[in-house]
PDB file of C-alpha atoms in Angstrom:
ATOM      1  CA  MET A   1       0.000   0.000   0.000  1.00  0.00           C
ATOM      2  CA  GLN A   2       2.879   2.363   0.792  1.00  0.00           C
ATOM      3  CA  ASP A   3       4.392   1.756  -2.667  1.00  0.00           C
ATOM      4  CA  LEU A   4       0.996   2.297  -4.306  1.00  0.00           C
ATOM      5  CA  PHE A   5       0.286   5.655  -2.663  1.00  0.00           C
ATOM      6  CA  MET A   6       3.824   7.043  -2.348  1.00  0.00           C
ATOM      7  CA  ALA A   7       5.304   5.892  -5.655  1.00  0.00           C
ATOM      8  CA  GLY A   8       2.147   5.816  -7.746  1.00  0.00           C
ATOM      9  CA  THR A   9       0.145   8.802  -6.497  1.00  0.00           C
ATOM     10  CA  ASP A  10       2.082  11.092  -4.174  1.00  0.00           C
ATOM     11  CA  THR A  11       4.998  11.644  -6.565  1.00  0.00           C
ATOM     12  CA  SER A  12       2.764  12.639  -9.490  1.00  0.00           C
ATOM     13  CA  ALA A  13       0.724  14.994  -7.290  1.00  0.00           C
ATOM     14  CA  ILE A  14       3.906  16.609  -5.954  1.00  0.00           C
ATOM     15  CA  THR A  15       5.270  17.071  -9.480  1.00  0.00           C
ATOM     16  CA  ILE A  16       2.050  18.732 -10.664  1.00  0.00           C
ATOM     17  CA  GLU A  17       2.079  21.059  -7.644  1.00  0.00           C
ATOM     18  CA  TRP A  18       5.715  22.091  -8.217  1.00  0.00           C
ATOM     19  CA  ALA A  19       5.097  22.604 -11.939  1.00  0.00           C
ATOM     20  CA  PHE A  20       2.120  24.820 -11.220  1.00  0.00           C
ATOM     21  CA  ALA A  21       4.023  26.841  -8.639  1.00  0.00           C
ATOM     22  CA  GLU A  22       6.768  27.462 -11.209  1.00  0.00           C
ATOM     23  CA  LEU A  23       4.179  28.500 -13.814  1.00  0.00           C
ATOM     24  CA  ILE A  24       2.566  30.984 -11.439  1.00  0.00           C
ATOM     25  CA  ASN A  25       5.963  32.515 -10.632  1.00  0.00           C
ATOM     26  CA  ASN A  26       6.828  32.580 -14.351  1.00  0.00           C
ATOM     27  CA  PRO A  27       3.685  33.957 -16.045  1.00  0.00           C
ATOM     28  CA  HIS A  28       5.421  34.226 -19.434  1.00  0.00           C
ATOM     29  CA  VAL A  29       5.874  30.441 -19.380  1.00  0.00           C
ATOM     30  CA  MET A  30       2.226  29.963 -18.416  1.00  0.00           C
ATOM     31  CA  LYS A  31       1.166  32.237 -21.279  1.00  0.00           C
ATOM     32  CA  LYS A  32       3.290  30.387 -23.819  1.00  0.00           C
ATOM     33  CA  ALA A  33       1.951  27.008 -22.649  1.00  0.00           C
ATOM     34  CA  ARG A  34      -1.643  28.275 -22.849  1.00  0.00           C
ATOM     35  CA  GLN A  35      -1.098  29.564 -26.388  1.00  0.00           C
ATOM     36  CA  GLU A  36       0.242  26.166 -27.423  1.00  0.00           C
ATOM     37  CA  ILE A  37      -2.756  24.383 -25.904  1.00  0.00           C
ATOM     38  CA  ASP A  38      -5.245  26.795 -27.501  1.00  0.00           C
ATOM     39  CA  SER A  39      -3.622  26.301 -30.899  1.00  0.00           C
ATOM     40  CA  VAL A  40      -4.149  22.543 -30.628  1.00  0.00           C
ATOM     41  CA  THR A  41      -7.696  22.585 -29.205  1.00  0.00           C
ATOM     42  CA  ARG A  42      -8.836  25.746 -31.097  1.00  0.00           C
ATOM     43  CA  ARG A  43     -10.583  26.652 -27.812  1.00  0.00           C
ATOM     44  CA  ASN A  44     -13.571  24.427 -28.611  1.00  0.00           C
ATOM     45  CA  ARG A  45     -12.738  21.332 -26.548  1.00  0.00           C
ATOM     46  CA  ILE A  46     -10.826  20.231 -23.472  1.00  0.00           C
ATOM     47  CA  ILE A  47      -7.294  19.003 -23.979  1.00  0.00           C
ATOM     48  CA  GLU A  48      -6.900  15.210 -24.152  1.00  0.00           C
ATOM     49  CA  GLU A  49      -4.044  12.761 -23.577  1.00  0.00           C
ATOM     50  CA  SER A  50      -3.919  12.083 -27.306  1.00  0.00           C
ATOM     51  CA  ASP A  51      -2.871  15.732 -27.795  1.00  0.00           C
ATOM     52  CA  LEU A  52       0.358  15.391 -25.777  1.00  0.00           C
ATOM     53  CA  PRO A  53       2.602  14.570 -28.786  1.00  0.00           C
ATOM     54  CA  ASN A  54       1.547  17.930 -30.261  1.00  0.00           C
ATOM     55  CA  LEU A  55       2.490  19.878 -27.115  1.00  0.00           C
ATOM     56  CA  PRO A  56       6.319  19.976 -27.060  1.00  0.00           C
ATOM     57  CA  TYR A  57       6.491  23.072 -24.855  1.00  0.00           C
ATOM     58  CA  LEU A  58       4.213  21.519 -22.238  1.00  0.00           C
ATOM     59  CA  ARG A  59       6.387  18.398 -22.210  1.00  0.00           C
ATOM     60  CA  ALA A  60       9.439  20.638 -21.790  1.00  0.00           C
ATOM     61  CA  ILE A  61       7.762  22.242 -18.750  1.00  0.00           C
ATOM     62  CA  VAL A  62       7.348  18.803 -17.179  1.00  0.00           C
ATOM     63  CA  LYS A  63      10.995  17.940 -17.849  1.00  0.00           C
ATOM     64  CA  GLU A  64      12.179  21.231 -16.387  1.00  0.00           C
ATOM     65  CA  THR A  65      10.047  20.579 -13.300  1.00  0.00           C
ATOM     66  CA  LEU A  66      11.528  17.103 -12.914  1.00  0.00           C
ATOM     67  CA  ARG A  67      15.018  18.604 -13.210  1.00  0.00           C
ATOM     68  CA  LEU A  68      14.505  21.195 -10.464  1.00  0.00           C
ATOM     69  CA  HIS A  69      12.033  19.274  -8.301  1.00  0.00           C
ATOM     70  CA  PRO A  70      12.540  15.508  -8.604  1.00  0.00           C
ATOM     71  CA  ALA A  71       9.799  13.885  -6.531  1.00  0.00           C
ATOM     72  CA  ALA A  72      12.323  11.344  -5.221  1.00  0.00           C
ATOM     73  CA  PRO A  73      15.526  13.338  -4.502  1.00  0.00           C
ATOM     74  CA  LEU A  74      17.726  10.333  -3.737  1.00  0.00           C
ATOM     75  CA  LEU A  75      18.066   7.208  -5.848  1.00  0.00           C
ATOM     76  CA  GLY A  76      19.099   4.182  -3.792  1.00  0.00           C
ATOM     77  CA  ARG A  77      21.004   1.244  -5.229  1.00  0.00           C
ATOM     78  CA  GLN A  78      23.246  -1.611  -4.025  1.00  0.00           C
ATOM     79  CA  SER A  79      26.506  -2.374  -5.809  1.00  0.00           C
ATOM     80  CA  THR A  80      26.722  -5.918  -7.170  1.00  0.00           C
ATOM     81  CA  GLU A  81      30.519  -6.046  -7.461  1.00  0.00           C
ATOM     82  CA  ILE A  82      33.664  -4.152  -6.521  1.00  0.00           C
ATOM     83  CA  SER A  83      33.962  -0.980  -8.588  1.00  0.00           C
ATOM     84  CA  ASN A  84      36.301   1.979  -8.862  1.00  0.00           C
ATOM     85  CA  VAL A  85      34.645   5.357  -9.408  1.00  0.00           C
ATOM     86  CA  CYS A  86      36.817   8.473  -9.752  1.00  0.00           C
ATOM     87  CA  GLY A  87      39.562   6.846  -7.721  1.00  0.00           C
ATOM     88  CA  TYR A  88      37.223   5.616  -4.971  1.00  0.00           C
ATOM     89  CA  GLU A  89      36.885   1.888  -4.436  1.00  0.00           C
ATOM     90  CA  ILE A  90      33.267   0.848  -3.929  1.00  0.00           C
ATOM     91  CA  PRO A  91      32.999  -2.530  -2.154  1.00  0.00           C
ATOM     92  CA  SER A  92      30.499  -5.124  -3.302  1.00  0.00           C
ATOM     93  CA  LYS A  93      27.031  -4.871  -1.744  1.00  0.00           C
ATOM     94  CA  SER A  94      27.537  -1.231  -0.735  1.00  0.00           C
ATOM     95  CA  LEU A  95      24.405   0.865  -0.330  1.00  0.00           C
ATOM     96  CA  LEU A  96      24.689   3.792  -2.748  1.00  0.00           C
ATOM     97  CA  PHE A  97      22.650   6.977  -2.944  1.00  0.00           C
ATOM     98  CA  ILE A  98      22.565   9.132  -6.095  1.00  0.00           C
ATOM     99  CA  ASN A  99      21.581  12.742  -5.380  1.00  0.00           C
ATOM    100  CA  LEU A 100      19.198  13.532  -8.247  1.00  0.00           C
ATOM    101  CA  TRP A 101      18.227  16.847  -6.653  1.00  0.00           C
ATOM    102  CA  SER A 102      21.835  18.044  -6.679  1.00  0.00           C
ATOM    103  CA  MET A 103      22.484  16.780 -10.208  1.00  0.00           C
ATOM    104  CA  GLY A 104      19.559  18.801 -11.549  1.00  0.00           C
ATOM    105  CA  ARG A 105      21.045  21.992 -10.075  1.00  0.00           C
ATOM    106  CA  ASP A 106      24.702  21.390 -10.915  1.00  0.00           C
ATOM    107  CA  PRO A 107      26.169  24.410 -12.786  1.00  0.00           C
ATOM    108  CA  LYS A 108      28.726  22.075 -14.414  1.00  0.00           C
ATOM    109  CA  ILE A 109      25.834  20.348 -16.211  1.00  0.00           C
ATOM    110  CA  TRP A 110      23.163  23.034 -16.581  1.00  0.00           C
ATOM    111  CA  GLU A 111      23.445  26.672 -17.611  1.00  0.00           C
ATOM    112  CA  ASN A 112      21.771  28.958 -15.044  1.00  0.00           C
ATOM    113  CA  PRO A 113      20.628  25.862 -13.121  1.00  0.00           C
ATOM    114  CA  LEU A 114      18.249  27.630 -10.711  1.00  0.00           C
ATOM    115  CA  GLU A 115      16.315  29.359 -13.495  1.00  0.00           C
ATOM    116  CA  PHE A 116      13.044  27.766 -14.641  1.00  0.00           C
ATOM    117  CA  ARG A 117      13.483  27.748 -18.416  1.00  0.00           C
ATOM    118  CA  PRO A 118      11.668  24.982 -20.347  1.00  0.00           C
ATOM    119  CA  GLU A 119      13.070  26.415 -23.593  1.00  0.00           C
ATOM    120  CA  SER A 120      16.385  24.713 -22.833  1.00  0.00           C
ATOM    121  CA  PHE A 121      14.787  21.346 -23.553  1.00  0.00           C
ATOM    122  CA  ILE A 122      13.462  22.618 -26.874  1.00  0.00           C
ATOM    123  CA  GLU A 123      16.837  24.054 -27.876  1.00  0.00           C
ATOM    124  CA  GLU A 124      18.795  20.934 -26.908  1.00  0.00           C
ATOM    125  CA  GLY A 125      16.313  18.516 -28.476  1.00  0.00           C
ATOM    126  CA  GLN A 126      13.952  16.100 -26.799  1.00  0.00           C
ATOM    127  CA  LEU A 127      16.189  15.012 -23.924  1.00  0.00           C
ATOM    128  CA  ASP A 128      14.683  11.784 -22.615  1.00  0.00           C
ATOM    129  CA  VAL A 129      13.838  11.444 -18.908  1.00  0.00           C
ATOM    130  CA  ARG A 130      13.562   7.650 -18.803  1.00  0.00           C
ATOM    131  CA  GLY A 131      17.158   7.035 -17.766  1.00  0.00           C
ATOM    132  CA  GLN A 132      18.940   7.281 -21.118  1.00  0.00           C
ATOM    133  CA  TYR A 133      20.834  10.441 -20.121  1.00  0.00           C
ATOM    134  CA  PHE A 134      22.655  10.446 -16.798  1.00  0.00           C
ATOM    135  CA  GLN A 135      22.303  14.223 -16.288  1.00  0.00           C
ATOM    136  CA  LEU A 136      18.512  13.823 -16.031  1.00  0.00           C
ATOM    137  CA  MET A 137      17.038  10.596 -14.706  1.00  0.00           C
ATOM    138  CA  PRO A 138      14.159  11.394 -12.317  1.00  0.00           C
ATOM    139  CA  PHE A 139      12.777   7.872 -12.776  1.00  0.00           C
ATOM    140  CA  GLY A 140      16.108   6.138 -12.290  1.00  0.00           C
ATOM    141  CA  THR A 141      17.782   4.047 -14.957  1.00  0.00           C
ATOM    142  CA  GLY A 142      18.629   0.491 -15.917  1.00  0.00           C
ATOM    143  CA  ARG A 143      16.629  -2.586 -15.070  1.00  0.00           C
ATOM    144  CA  ARG A 144      15.245  -0.980 -11.913  1.00  0.00           C
ATOM    145  CA  VAL A 145      13.895   2.135 -13.620  1.00  0.00           C
ATOM    146  CA  CYS A 146      10.570   3.307 -12.185  1.00  0.00           C
ATOM    147  CA  PRO A 147       7.799   1.104 -13.659  1.00  0.00           C
ATOM    148  CA  GLY A 148       5.346   3.987 -13.368  1.00  0.00           C
ATOM    149  CA  ALA A 149       7.319   6.376 -15.603  1.00  0.00           C
ATOM    150  CA  SER A 150       5.009   5.971 -18.596  1.00  0.00           C
ATOM    151  CA  LEU A 151       1.922   6.513 -16.431  1.00  0.00           C
ATOM    152  CA  ALA A 152       3.432   9.609 -14.788  1.00  0.00           C
ATOM    153  CA  LEU A 153       4.355  11.102 -18.168  1.00  0.00           C
ATOM    154  CA  GLN A 154       0.702  10.836 -19.163  1.00  0.00           C
ATOM    155  CA  ILE A 155      -0.930  11.900 -15.883  1.00  0.00           C
ATOM    156  CA  VAL A 156       1.258  14.907 -15.072  1.00  0.00           C
ATOM    157  CA  PRO A 157       1.162  16.775 -18.426  1.00  0.00           C
ATOM    158  CA  SER A 158      -2.506  15.991 -19.169  1.00  0.00           C
ATOM    159  CA  ASN A 159      -3.683  17.260 -15.765  1.00  0.00           C
ATOM    160  CA  LEU A 160      -1.372  20.259 -15.946  1.00  0.00           C
ATOM    161  CA  ALA A 161      -2.640  21.082 -19.440  1.00  0.00           C
ATOM    162  CA  ALA A 162      -6.286  21.005 -18.328  1.00  0.00           C
ATOM    163  CA  MET A 163      -5.541  23.345 -15.414  1.00  0.00           C
ATOM    164  CA  ILE A 164      -3.690  25.754 -17.704  1.00  0.00           C
ATOM    165  CA  GLN A 165      -6.378  25.636 -20.385  1.00  0.00           C
ATOM    166  CA  CYS A 166      -9.505  26.006 -18.284  1.00  0.00           C
ATOM    167  CA  PHE A 167      -8.508  28.566 -15.660  1.00  0.00           C
ATOM    168  CA  GLU A 168      -6.602  31.720 -14.909  1.00  0.00           C
ATOM    169  CA  TRP A 169      -4.973  31.438 -11.478  1.00  0.00           C
ATOM    170  CA  LYS A 170      -4.803  34.296  -8.978  1.00  0.00           C
ATOM    171  CA  VAL A 171      -2.380  34.422  -6.046  1.00  0.00           C
ATOM    172  CA  ASP A 172      -1.207  37.047  -3.580  1.00  0.00           C
ATOM    173  CA  GLY A 173       2.401  37.898  -4.381  1.00  0.00           C
ATOM    174  CA  ILE A 174       5.138  35.406  -5.218  1.00  0.00           C
ATOM    175  CA  VAL A 175       4.626  31.711  -4.480  1.00  0.00           C
ATOM    176  CA  SER A 176       7.131  30.340  -1.945  1.00  0.00           C
ATOM    177  CA  MET A 177       9.383  27.617  -3.362  1.00  0.00           C
ATOM    178  CA  GLU A 178      10.578  26.374   0.015  1.00  0.00           C
ATOM    179  CA  GLU A 179      10.854  22.595   0.248  1.00  0.00           C
ATOM    180  CA  LYS A 180      10.007  20.241   3.090  1.00  0.00           C
ATOM    181  CA  PRO A 181      12.382  17.330   3.810  1.00  0.00           C
ATOM    182  CA  GLY A 182      11.203  13.765   3.335  1.00  0.00           C
ATOM    183  CA  MET A 183      11.538  10.668   1.175  1.00  0.00           C
ATOM    184  CA  THR A 184       9.822  12.746  -1.465  1.00  0.00           C
ATOM    185  CA  VAL A 185      10.216  16.535  -1.783  1.00  0.00           C
ATOM    186  CA  PRO A 186       6.857  18.173  -1.019  1.00  0.00           C
ATOM    187  CA  ARG A 187       6.304  21.890  -0.702  1.00  0.00           C
ATOM    188  CA  ALA A 188       6.888  23.399   2.730  1.00  0.00           C
ATOM    189  CA  HIS A 189       3.806  25.595   2.319  1.00  0.00           C
ATOM    190  CA  PRO A 190       0.507  24.697   0.615  1.00  0.00           C
ATOM    191  CA  LEU A 191      -0.052  26.158  -2.833  1.00  0.00           C
ATOM    192  CA  ILE A 192      -3.101  28.387  -2.401  1.00  0.00           C
ATOM    193  CA  CYS A 193      -4.542  30.071  -5.487  1.00  0.00           C
ATOM    194  CA  VAL A 194      -7.941  31.068  -6.830  1.00  0.00           C
ATOM    195  CA  PRO A 195      -9.143  29.590 -10.150  1.00  0.00           C
ATOM    196  CA  VAL A 196     -10.923  31.961 -12.528  1.00  0.00           C
ATOM    197  CA  PRO A 197     -12.711  30.186 -15.421  1.00  0.00           C
ATOM    198  CA  ARG A 198     -11.518  31.146 -18.900  1.00  0.00           C
ATOM    199  CA  PHE A 199     -14.714  29.944 -20.580  1.00  0.00           C
ATOM    200  CA  SER A 200     -18.305  30.966 -19.900  1.00  0.00           C
ATOM    201  CA  VAL A 201     -19.350  27.514 -21.125  1.00  0.00           C
ATOM    202  CA  LEU A 202     -17.161  24.470 -20.589  1.00  0.00           C
ATOM    203  CA  PRO A 203     -15.814  23.229 -23.947  1.00  0.00           C
ATOM    204  CA  SER A 204     -16.884  19.827 -25.168  1.00  0.00           C
ATOM    205  CA  ILE A 205     -14.845  16.918 -23.832  1.00  0.00           C
ATOM    206  CA  HIS A 206     -14.725  15.354 -27.281  1.00  0.00           C
ATOM    207  CA  SER A 207     -13.452  16.823 -30.491  1.00  0.00           C
ATOM    208  CA  VAL A 208     -16.019  18.324 -32.849  1.00  0.00           C
TER     209      VAL A 208
END
């Protein structure tokens, strides 16, 4: 049950919340994402999962969120044999922790690492987040990669897209980006904002 709720639900909810907080603090990114969604839906229907391949900027927002706010900050593994890494001997059966949070903010890897800029993923191509590139592997890598990666990459952008499309969001001032420690990285303060509908009549769920 813990795996079901923490790995399958809590992490996706945390990622959506961090993504939305970044969008509120970066209204130009929100505006650009909304324009992309409106161009696909033509403002006459609600965004659907089948639209995700046509929303590269939205997918870049999700990747940028996973870079800055990996839901699981530490990746735990056990070495299967003696290894030598950068001059350090790692004994067999050692418990290893990979700091994904730190890697996503490393200035040796990322330019202006603390800036929320989804455009970097457009400029550098469609950098995969499923463990093929060691500088960005929020779901782990190898044979023990997160089995829920495909589900998360459908749930997070589709829910985020619907929230962007259907509402304007009002907040008082700048949203705090303070983190709370834990096995996952939730927000230290709840994200409180007021939704303002963008449509007087809800668009059709299905395409016309």
